[in-house]
Amino acid sequence: MGTIKNHVQLIGNVGVEPTITNLESGKKVARFSLATNEYYKGGKGEKQTDTNWHTVVAWGKTAEIVEKYVAKGKEVGVAGKLKSRSYTTDDNEQRYVTEVVADEILLLGNNN
């Protein structure tokens, strides 16, 4: 376990069409939201769904794969690390963001 430091794996559905940005350096970055669902039974035995939303960021070759093959509704697997950052809005409010920086994208069979 000593080698596992900051690693996350998620399987979910893409919530919006990925946004692709070409940087001045020539590098490409892709961003999209990913919904993961957990299912459980409520107090009366009814099926309940708990959906969590994650922001995924991919760089370079991984961003190119996202650009070519990932679309809204597509089921994908993501492996990467968590990255937290903060920024100040125009209204001078401090905001905090945690994103999944994807090292790998696995295209799964669900083409919703």
Short mmCIF file of C-alpha atoms in Angstrom, two decimals:
data_model
loop_
_atom_site.label_atom_id
_atom_site.label_comp_id
_atom_site.label_asym_id
_atom_site.label_seq_id
_atom_site.Cartn_x
_atom_site.Cartn_y
_atom_site.Cartn_z
CA MET A 1 0.00 0.00 0.00
CA GLY A 2 2.97 2.32 0.31
CA THR A 3 2.97 3.00 -3.44
CA ILE A 4 -0.68 4.14 -3.56
CA LYS A 5 -0.61 7.84 -2.83
CA ASN A 6 -3.15 9.89 -4.79
CA HIS A 7 -5.09 7.63 -7.12
CA VAL A 8 -8.75 7.61 -8.11
CA GLN A 9 -10.74 5.35 -10.45
CA LEU A 10 -14.29 6.17 -11.51
CA ILE A 11 -16.83 4.68 -13.89
CA GLY A 12 -19.74 6.89 -14.86
CA ASN A 13 -21.62 8.75 -17.55
CA VAL A 14 -20.45 11.97 -19.19
CA GLY A 15 -22.83 14.79 -18.18
CA VAL A 16 -22.05 17.40 -20.86
CA GLU A 17 -20.16 17.52 -24.14
CA PRO A 18 -16.46 17.86 -23.31
CA THR A 19 -14.90 21.32 -23.66
CA ILE A 20 -11.63 21.26 -25.59
CA THR A 21 -9.13 24.11 -25.28
CA ASN A 22 -6.01 24.52 -27.41
CA LEU A 23 -3.39 26.40 -25.40
CA GLU A 24 -0.81 28.77 -26.87
CA SER A 25 1.89 26.23 -26.02
CA GLY A 26 0.24 23.80 -28.45
CA LYS A 27 -1.01 21.62 -25.60
CA LYS A 28 -4.64 20.51 -25.53
CA VAL A 29 -6.87 20.29 -22.44
CA ALA A 30 -10.29 18.63 -22.18
CA ARG A 31 -12.87 19.15 -19.40
CA PHE A 32 -16.11 17.34 -18.74
CA SER A 33 -18.41 16.36 -15.91
CA LEU A 34 -18.86 12.73 -14.92
CA ALA A 35 -21.84 11.33 -13.00
CA THR A 36 -21.31 8.29 -10.79
CA ASN A 37 -24.30 6.50 -9.28
CA GLU A 38 -24.67 4.44 -6.13
CA TYR A 39 -27.81 2.40 -5.54
CA TYR A 40 -29.32 1.38 -2.22
CA LYS A 41 -32.67 0.47 -0.68
CA GLY A 42 -34.51 3.09 1.34
CA GLY A 43 -36.29 2.54 4.65
CA LYS A 44 -39.37 1.10 2.92
CA GLY A 45 -37.34 -1.12 0.59
CA GLU A 46 -37.62 1.20 -2.42
CA LYS A 47 -34.63 1.57 -4.73
CA GLN A 48 -32.75 4.84 -4.21
CA THR A 49 -30.04 6.44 -6.33
CA ASP A 50 -27.30 8.72 -5.06
CA THR A 51 -25.56 10.60 -7.90
CA ASN A 52 -22.21 12.33 -7.45
CA TRP A 53 -20.76 14.74 -10.01
CA HIS A 54 -17.03 14.99 -10.72
CA THR A 55 -15.10 17.43 -12.89
CA VAL A 56 -12.57 15.59 -15.05
CA VAL A 57 -9.59 17.32 -16.70
CA ALA A 58 -7.41 15.61 -19.30
CA TRP A 59 -4.20 16.94 -20.90
CA GLY A 60 -2.22 16.14 -24.06
CA LYS A 61 -2.82 12.74 -25.68
CA THR A 62 -5.55 11.90 -23.18
CA ALA A 63 -7.35 15.14 -24.13
CA GLU A 64 -7.11 14.12 -27.80
CA ILE A 65 -8.82 10.81 -26.99
CA VAL A 66 -11.56 12.71 -25.15
CA GLU A 67 -11.99 15.05 -28.12
CA LYS A 68 -12.35 12.17 -30.61
CA TYR A 69 -14.38 9.61 -28.67
CA VAL A 70 -16.09 11.03 -25.57
CA ALA A 71 -19.58 12.56 -25.79
CA LYS A 72 -22.48 13.40 -23.48
CA GLY A 73 -24.11 10.25 -22.13
CA LYS A 74 -21.13 8.00 -22.94
CA GLU A 75 -20.08 5.60 -20.20
CA VAL A 76 -16.36 5.93 -19.46
CA GLY A 77 -13.81 4.80 -16.93
CA VAL A 78 -11.35 7.36 -15.63
CA ALA A 79 -8.09 6.74 -13.77
CA GLY A 80 -6.04 9.60 -12.41
CA LYS A 81 -5.43 11.72 -9.34
CA LEU A 82 -7.31 14.33 -7.35
CA LYS A 83 -6.14 17.93 -7.62
CA SER A 84 -7.47 20.77 -5.46
CA ARG A 85 -7.05 24.44 -6.21
CA SER A 86 -8.57 27.76 -5.25
CA TYR A 87 -9.30 30.99 -7.08
CA THR A 88 -10.89 34.38 -6.44
CA THR A 89 -14.01 35.40 -8.36
CA ASP A 90 -14.64 38.86 -9.83
CA ASP A 91 -16.76 39.53 -6.70
CA ASN A 92 -13.65 38.84 -4.58
CA GLU A 93 -15.02 35.52 -3.26
CA GLN A 94 -12.62 32.67 -2.62
CA ARG A 95 -13.68 29.42 -4.36
CA TYR A 96 -12.26 25.93 -3.96
CA VAL A 97 -12.34 23.23 -6.63
CA THR A 98 -11.38 19.56 -6.59
CA GLU A 99 -10.91 17.93 -9.99
CA VAL A 100 -9.93 14.51 -11.28
CA VAL A 101 -6.84 14.87 -13.49
CA ALA A 102 -7.18 11.90 -15.85
CA ASP A 103 -4.16 9.85 -16.85
CA GLU A 104 -6.29 7.24 -18.62
CA ILE A 105 -9.74 7.17 -20.20
CA LEU A 106 -11.43 3.83 -20.82
CA LEU A 107 -14.26 3.88 -23.36
CA LEU A 108 -17.03 1.53 -22.22
CA GLY A 109 -19.92 0.01 -24.14
CA ASN A 110 -22.83 2.17 -23.01
CA ASN A 111 -23.62 4.72 -25.74
CA ASN A 112 -26.62 6.44 -24.08
#
